[in-house]
């Protein structure tokens, strides 16, 4: 007899944890006697409880379910906050890549809208993604004309970045200015 009650309580605890939202709604809507069939109620041994004991059990169960539902809501809120933090962090990383040594070490692939006529120290290159890079070395390429050239900005050692234009072997050292 004692074993079956312990087993029943263990099963109830597992069911509460697995189906918390549905159970919370059911328990709030009524007491155990209304929620269970007469056969289930009797099989659980609840028919032996006095009305005061039954009321106490219902109050306890509703309190537990309400507390568990509040905990579940808080966990969901925390997950949403953490996801928003991570999305914001990723946005900052993407937006600031190329400034100092910020973000990943992967190349930045984009296009150079308009006409590309070669490299020259001090020139600025505005990529299609909105980033603006300034050439800091004297690398030069003469007689080159490309329209909407595909480019890669490749990180080097110690925070140095290089602009490479597809189809041209020379690359220019650049720094991000915007």
PDB file of C-alpha atoms in Angstrom:
ATOM      1  CA  UNK A   1       0.000   0.000   0.000  1.00  0.00           C
ATOM      2  CA  UNK A   2       2.740   2.449   0.980  1.00  0.00           C
ATOM      3  CA  UNK A   3       4.767   1.493  -2.128  1.00  0.00           C
ATOM      4  CA  UNK A   4       1.835   2.270  -4.443  1.00  0.00           C
ATOM      5  CA  UNK A   5       1.347   5.728  -2.894  1.00  0.00           C
ATOM      6  CA  UNK A   6       5.040   6.531  -3.274  1.00  0.00           C
ATOM      7  CA  UNK A   7       4.897   5.297  -6.833  1.00  0.00           C
ATOM      8  CA  UNK A   8       1.815   7.424  -7.456  1.00  0.00           C
ATOM      9  CA  UNK A   9       3.513  10.520  -6.034  1.00  0.00           C
ATOM     10  CA  UNK A  10       6.641   9.878  -8.138  1.00  0.00           C
ATOM     11  CA  UNK A  11       4.526   9.505 -11.273  1.00  0.00           C
ATOM     12  CA  UNK A  12       2.666  12.697 -10.432  1.00  0.00           C
ATOM     13  CA  UNK A  13       5.951  14.576 -10.013  1.00  0.00           C
ATOM     14  CA  UNK A  14       7.217  13.338 -13.383  1.00  0.00           C
ATOM     15  CA  UNK A  15       3.953  14.257 -15.075  1.00  0.00           C
ATOM     16  CA  UNK A  16       4.048  17.720 -13.523  1.00  0.00           C
ATOM     17  CA  UNK A  17       7.553  18.376 -14.813  1.00  0.00           C
ATOM     18  CA  UNK A  18       6.786  17.054 -18.319  1.00  0.00           C
ATOM     19  CA  UNK A  19       3.485  18.771 -18.911  1.00  0.00           C
ATOM     20  CA  UNK A  20       3.668  21.822 -16.712  1.00  0.00           C
ATOM     21  CA  UNK A  21       1.723  24.339 -18.803  1.00  0.00           C
ATOM     22  CA  UNK A  22      -1.173  21.984 -19.542  1.00  0.00           C
ATOM     23  CA  UNK A  23      -1.244  20.688 -15.984  1.00  0.00           C
ATOM     24  CA  UNK A  24      -1.165  24.193 -14.575  1.00  0.00           C
ATOM     25  CA  UNK A  25      -4.209  25.134 -16.616  1.00  0.00           C
ATOM     26  CA  UNK A  26      -6.080  21.964 -15.626  1.00  0.00           C
ATOM     27  CA  UNK A  27      -5.386  22.308 -11.904  1.00  0.00           C
ATOM     28  CA  UNK A  28      -6.258  25.974 -11.842  1.00  0.00           C
ATOM     29  CA  UNK A  29      -9.556  25.192 -13.564  1.00  0.00           C
ATOM     30  CA  UNK A  30     -10.712  22.844 -10.790  1.00  0.00           C
ATOM     31  CA  UNK A  31      -9.728  20.452  -8.038  1.00  0.00           C
ATOM     32  CA  UNK A  32      -8.421  16.904  -8.377  1.00  0.00           C
ATOM     33  CA  UNK A  33     -11.848  15.330  -8.021  1.00  0.00           C
ATOM     34  CA  UNK A  34     -13.107  17.331 -11.006  1.00  0.00           C
ATOM     35  CA  UNK A  35      -9.994  16.587 -13.034  1.00  0.00           C
ATOM     36  CA  UNK A  36      -9.918  12.827 -12.470  1.00  0.00           C
ATOM     37  CA  UNK A  37     -12.431  10.206 -13.401  1.00  0.00           C
ATOM     38  CA  UNK A  38     -14.124   8.496 -10.427  1.00  0.00           C
ATOM     39  CA  UNK A  39     -12.059   5.365 -11.134  1.00  0.00           C
ATOM     40  CA  UNK A  40      -8.779   7.323 -11.201  1.00  0.00           C
ATOM     41  CA  UNK A  41      -9.746   9.186  -8.039  1.00  0.00           C
ATOM     42  CA  UNK A  42     -10.492   5.949  -6.208  1.00  0.00           C
ATOM     43  CA  UNK A  43      -7.426   4.145  -7.612  1.00  0.00           C
ATOM     44  CA  UNK A  44      -5.218   6.964  -6.268  1.00  0.00           C
ATOM     45  CA  UNK A  45      -6.721   6.473  -2.812  1.00  0.00           C
ATOM     46  CA  UNK A  46      -7.996  10.025  -2.723  1.00  0.00           C
ATOM     47  CA  UNK A  47     -11.537   8.941  -1.858  1.00  0.00           C
ATOM     48  CA  UNK A  48     -10.256   8.142   1.670  1.00  0.00           C
ATOM     49  CA  UNK A  49      -9.366  11.766   2.371  1.00  0.00           C
ATOM     50  CA  UNK A  50     -11.649  14.010   4.419  1.00  0.00           C
ATOM     51  CA  UNK A  51     -13.012  17.130   2.730  1.00  0.00           C
ATOM     52  CA  UNK A  52     -10.483  19.245   4.686  1.00  0.00           C
ATOM     53  CA  UNK A  53      -7.597  16.964   3.626  1.00  0.00           C
ATOM     54  CA  UNK A  54      -8.776  17.073   0.014  1.00  0.00           C
ATOM     55  CA  UNK A  55      -8.998  20.882   0.110  1.00  0.00           C
ATOM     56  CA  UNK A  56      -5.515  21.055   1.617  1.00  0.00           C
ATOM     57  CA  UNK A  57      -4.126  18.737  -1.090  1.00  0.00           C
ATOM     58  CA  UNK A  58      -5.792  20.788  -3.848  1.00  0.00           C
ATOM     59  CA  UNK A  59      -4.407  24.053  -2.404  1.00  0.00           C
ATOM     60  CA  UNK A  60      -0.920  22.571  -2.087  1.00  0.00           C
ATOM     61  CA  UNK A  61      -0.995  21.207  -5.637  1.00  0.00           C
ATOM     62  CA  UNK A  62      -2.261  24.481  -7.112  1.00  0.00           C
ATOM     63  CA  UNK A  63       0.477  26.369  -5.251  1.00  0.00           C
ATOM     64  CA  UNK A  64       3.153  23.981  -6.566  1.00  0.00           C
ATOM     65  CA  UNK A  65       1.852  24.232 -10.113  1.00  0.00           C
ATOM     66  CA  UNK A  66       1.635  28.024  -9.941  1.00  0.00           C
ATOM     67  CA  UNK A  67       5.212  28.223  -8.617  1.00  0.00           C
ATOM     68  CA  UNK A  68       6.470  25.815 -11.291  1.00  0.00           C
ATOM     69  CA  UNK A  69       4.663  27.795 -13.999  1.00  0.00           C
ATOM     70  CA  UNK A  70       6.236  31.017 -12.706  1.00  0.00           C
ATOM     71  CA  UNK A  71       9.665  29.352 -12.777  1.00  0.00           C
ATOM     72  CA  UNK A  72       9.055  28.141 -16.341  1.00  0.00           C
ATOM     73  CA  UNK A  73       8.023  31.657 -17.424  1.00  0.00           C
ATOM     74  CA  UNK A  74      11.174  33.086 -15.846  1.00  0.00           C
ATOM     75  CA  UNK A  75      13.320  30.498 -17.622  1.00  0.00           C
ATOM     76  CA  UNK A  76      11.727  31.440 -20.953  1.00  0.00           C
ATOM     77  CA  UNK A  77      12.313  35.147 -20.229  1.00  0.00           C
ATOM     78  CA  UNK A  78      15.966  34.442 -19.394  1.00  0.00           C
ATOM     79  CA  UNK A  79      16.403  32.433 -22.616  1.00  0.00           C
ATOM     80  CA  UNK A  80      14.907  35.316 -24.628  1.00  0.00           C
ATOM     81  CA  UNK A  81      17.216  37.822 -22.876  1.00  0.00           C
ATOM     82  CA  UNK A  82      20.261  35.615 -23.520  1.00  0.00           C
ATOM     83  CA  UNK A  83      19.319  35.192 -27.186  1.00  0.00           C
ATOM     84  CA  UNK A  84      18.900  38.974 -27.558  1.00  0.00           C
ATOM     85  CA  UNK A  85      22.304  39.540 -25.906  1.00  0.00           C
ATOM     86  CA  UNK A  86      23.961  37.072 -28.273  1.00  0.00           C
ATOM     87  CA  UNK A  87      22.274  38.601 -31.337  1.00  0.00           C
ATOM     88  CA  UNK A  88      23.427  42.053 -30.227  1.00  0.00           C
ATOM     89  CA  UNK A  89      26.949  40.770 -29.647  1.00  0.00           C
ATOM     90  CA  UNK A  90      27.058  39.190 -33.109  1.00  0.00           C
ATOM     91  CA  UNK A  91      25.745  42.398 -34.675  1.00  0.00           C
ATOM     92  CA  UNK A  92      28.513  44.411 -32.986  1.00  0.00           C
ATOM     93  CA  UNK A  93      31.128  41.915 -34.174  1.00  0.00           C
ATOM     94  CA  UNK A  94      29.909  42.035 -37.769  1.00  0.00           C
ATOM     95  CA  UNK A  95      29.526  45.819 -37.783  1.00  0.00           C
ATOM     96  CA  UNK A  96      32.995  46.464 -36.334  1.00  0.00           C
ATOM     97  CA  UNK A  97      35.082  43.884 -38.187  1.00  0.00           C
ATOM     98  CA  UNK A  98      38.297  45.418 -39.404  1.00  0.00           C
ATOM     99  CA  UNK A  99      38.557  48.034 -36.672  1.00  0.00           C
ATOM    100  CA  UNK A 100      41.697  47.132 -34.740  1.00  0.00           C
ATOM    101  CA  UNK A 101      41.625  43.371 -34.206  1.00  0.00           C
ATOM    102  CA  UNK A 102      37.872  43.075 -33.775  1.00  0.00           C
ATOM    103  CA  UNK A 103      35.725  40.147 -34.885  1.00  0.00           C
ATOM    104  CA  UNK A 104      36.682  36.950 -36.631  1.00  0.00           C
ATOM    105  CA  UNK A 105      39.756  36.207 -38.717  1.00  0.00           C
ATOM    106  CA  UNK A 106      37.694  35.259 -41.782  1.00  0.00           C
ATOM    107  CA  UNK A 107      38.037  37.345 -44.946  1.00  0.00           C
ATOM    108  CA  UNK A 108      35.397  39.963 -45.704  1.00  0.00           C
ATOM    109  CA  UNK A 109      34.007  39.246 -49.167  1.00  0.00           C
ATOM    110  CA  UNK A 110      32.135  42.003 -50.987  1.00  0.00           C
ATOM    111  CA  UNK A 111      32.151  44.000 -54.204  1.00  0.00           C
ATOM    112  CA  UNK A 112      33.553  47.391 -55.052  1.00  0.00           C
ATOM    113  CA  UNK A 113      30.594  49.188 -56.707  1.00  0.00           C
ATOM    114  CA  UNK A 114      31.419  51.264 -59.739  1.00  0.00           C
ATOM    115  CA  UNK A 115      34.771  51.395 -61.501  1.00  0.00           C
ATOM    116  CA  UNK A 116      38.057  50.206 -59.988  1.00  0.00           C
ATOM    117  CA  UNK A 117      41.100  51.786 -61.664  1.00  0.00           C
ATOM    118  CA  UNK A 118      43.890  50.405 -59.504  1.00  0.00           C
ATOM    119  CA  UNK A 119      45.568  50.882 -56.164  1.00  0.00           C
ATOM    120  CA  UNK A 120      47.128  54.062 -54.823  1.00  0.00           C
ATOM    121  CA  UNK A 121      48.295  55.158 -51.380  1.00  0.00           C
ATOM    122  CA  UNK A 122      45.621  57.202 -49.549  1.00  0.00           C
ATOM    123  CA  UNK A 123      42.739  56.027 -51.756  1.00  0.00           C
ATOM    124  CA  UNK A 124      39.537  54.960 -50.070  1.00  0.00           C
ATOM    125  CA  UNK A 125      37.485  51.995 -51.164  1.00  0.00           C
ATOM    126  CA  UNK A 126      33.787  51.826 -50.246  1.00  0.00           C
ATOM    127  CA  UNK A 127      32.532  48.259 -50.355  1.00  0.00           C
ATOM    128  CA  UNK A 128      28.984  47.212 -51.186  1.00  0.00           C
ATOM    129  CA  UNK A 129      28.504  46.205 -47.535  1.00  0.00           C
ATOM    130  CA  UNK A 130      29.054  49.857 -46.473  1.00  0.00           C
ATOM    131  CA  UNK A 131      32.544  49.438 -45.051  1.00  0.00           C
ATOM    132  CA  UNK A 132      35.124  52.058 -46.053  1.00  0.00           C
ATOM    133  CA  UNK A 133      38.795  51.092 -46.232  1.00  0.00           C
ATOM    134  CA  UNK A 134      41.792  53.373 -46.827  1.00  0.00           C
ATOM    135  CA  UNK A 135      44.979  52.171 -48.492  1.00  0.00           C
ATOM    136  CA  UNK A 136      48.001  52.688 -46.230  1.00  0.00           C
ATOM    137  CA  UNK A 137      50.854  51.363 -48.361  1.00  0.00           C
ATOM    138  CA  UNK A 138      52.275  52.301 -51.744  1.00  0.00           C
ATOM    139  CA  UNK A 139      51.062  49.218 -53.646  1.00  0.00           C
ATOM    140  CA  UNK A 140      50.115  50.249 -57.153  1.00  0.00           C
ATOM    141  CA  UNK A 141      48.622  48.634 -60.226  1.00  0.00           C
ATOM    142  CA  UNK A 142      48.517  50.577 -63.473  1.00  0.00           C
ATOM    143  CA  UNK A 143      46.172  50.172 -66.415  1.00  0.00           C
ATOM    144  CA  UNK A 144      43.510  48.191 -64.560  1.00  0.00           C
ATOM    145  CA  UNK A 145      39.803  48.755 -65.084  1.00  0.00           C
ATOM    146  CA  UNK A 146      37.130  46.659 -63.410  1.00  0.00           C
ATOM    147  CA  UNK A 147      33.442  47.369 -62.930  1.00  0.00           C
ATOM    148  CA  UNK A 148      31.778  46.107 -59.745  1.00  0.00           C
ATOM    149  CA  UNK A 149      34.940  44.162 -58.897  1.00  0.00           C
ATOM    150  CA  UNK A 150      34.737  41.308 -56.418  1.00  0.00           C
ATOM    151  CA  UNK A 151      37.053  41.963 -53.489  1.00  0.00           C
ATOM    152  CA  UNK A 152      38.219  40.295 -50.307  1.00  0.00           C
ATOM    153  CA  UNK A 153      39.619  42.086 -47.305  1.00  0.00           C
ATOM    154  CA  UNK A 154      41.939  39.572 -45.674  1.00  0.00           C
ATOM    155  CA  UNK A 155      43.292  39.845 -42.133  1.00  0.00           C
ATOM    156  CA  UNK A 156      47.044  39.597 -41.696  1.00  0.00           C
ATOM    157  CA  UNK A 157      49.318  39.516 -38.681  1.00  0.00           C
ATOM    158  CA  UNK A 158      49.006  42.075 -35.861  1.00  0.00           C
ATOM    159  CA  UNK A 159      45.735  43.622 -37.001  1.00  0.00           C
ATOM    160  CA  UNK A 160      46.873  44.383 -40.555  1.00  0.00           C
ATOM    161  CA  UNK A 161      44.322  43.951 -43.356  1.00  0.00           C
ATOM    162  CA  UNK A 162      44.856  43.518 -47.094  1.00  0.00           C
ATOM    163  CA  UNK A 163      42.493  44.341 -49.959  1.00  0.00           C
ATOM    164  CA  UNK A 164      42.593  41.841 -52.789  1.00  0.00           C
ATOM    165  CA  UNK A 165      40.708  42.401 -56.039  1.00  0.00           C
ATOM    166  CA  UNK A 166      39.675  39.276 -57.948  1.00  0.00           C
ATOM    167  CA  UNK A 167      41.905  38.727 -60.977  1.00  0.00           C
ATOM    168  CA  UNK A 168      44.743  40.983 -59.747  1.00  0.00           C
ATOM    169  CA  UNK A 169      47.811  39.453 -58.083  1.00  0.00           C
ATOM    170  CA  UNK A 170      48.792  42.576 -56.138  1.00  0.00           C
ATOM    171  CA  UNK A 171      47.127  43.310 -52.833  1.00  0.00           C
ATOM    172  CA  UNK A 172      47.095  46.567 -50.915  1.00  0.00           C
ATOM    173  CA  UNK A 173      47.466  47.117 -47.172  1.00  0.00           C
ATOM    174  CA  UNK A 174      44.349  48.876 -45.880  1.00  0.00           C
ATOM    175  CA  UNK A 175      42.761  50.051 -42.651  1.00  0.00           C
ATOM    176  CA  UNK A 176      39.099  50.426 -41.963  1.00  0.00           C
ATOM    177  CA  UNK A 177      37.924  54.023 -41.594  1.00  0.00           C
ATOM    178  CA  UNK A 178      34.156  53.481 -41.499  1.00  0.00           C
TER     179      UNK A 178
END
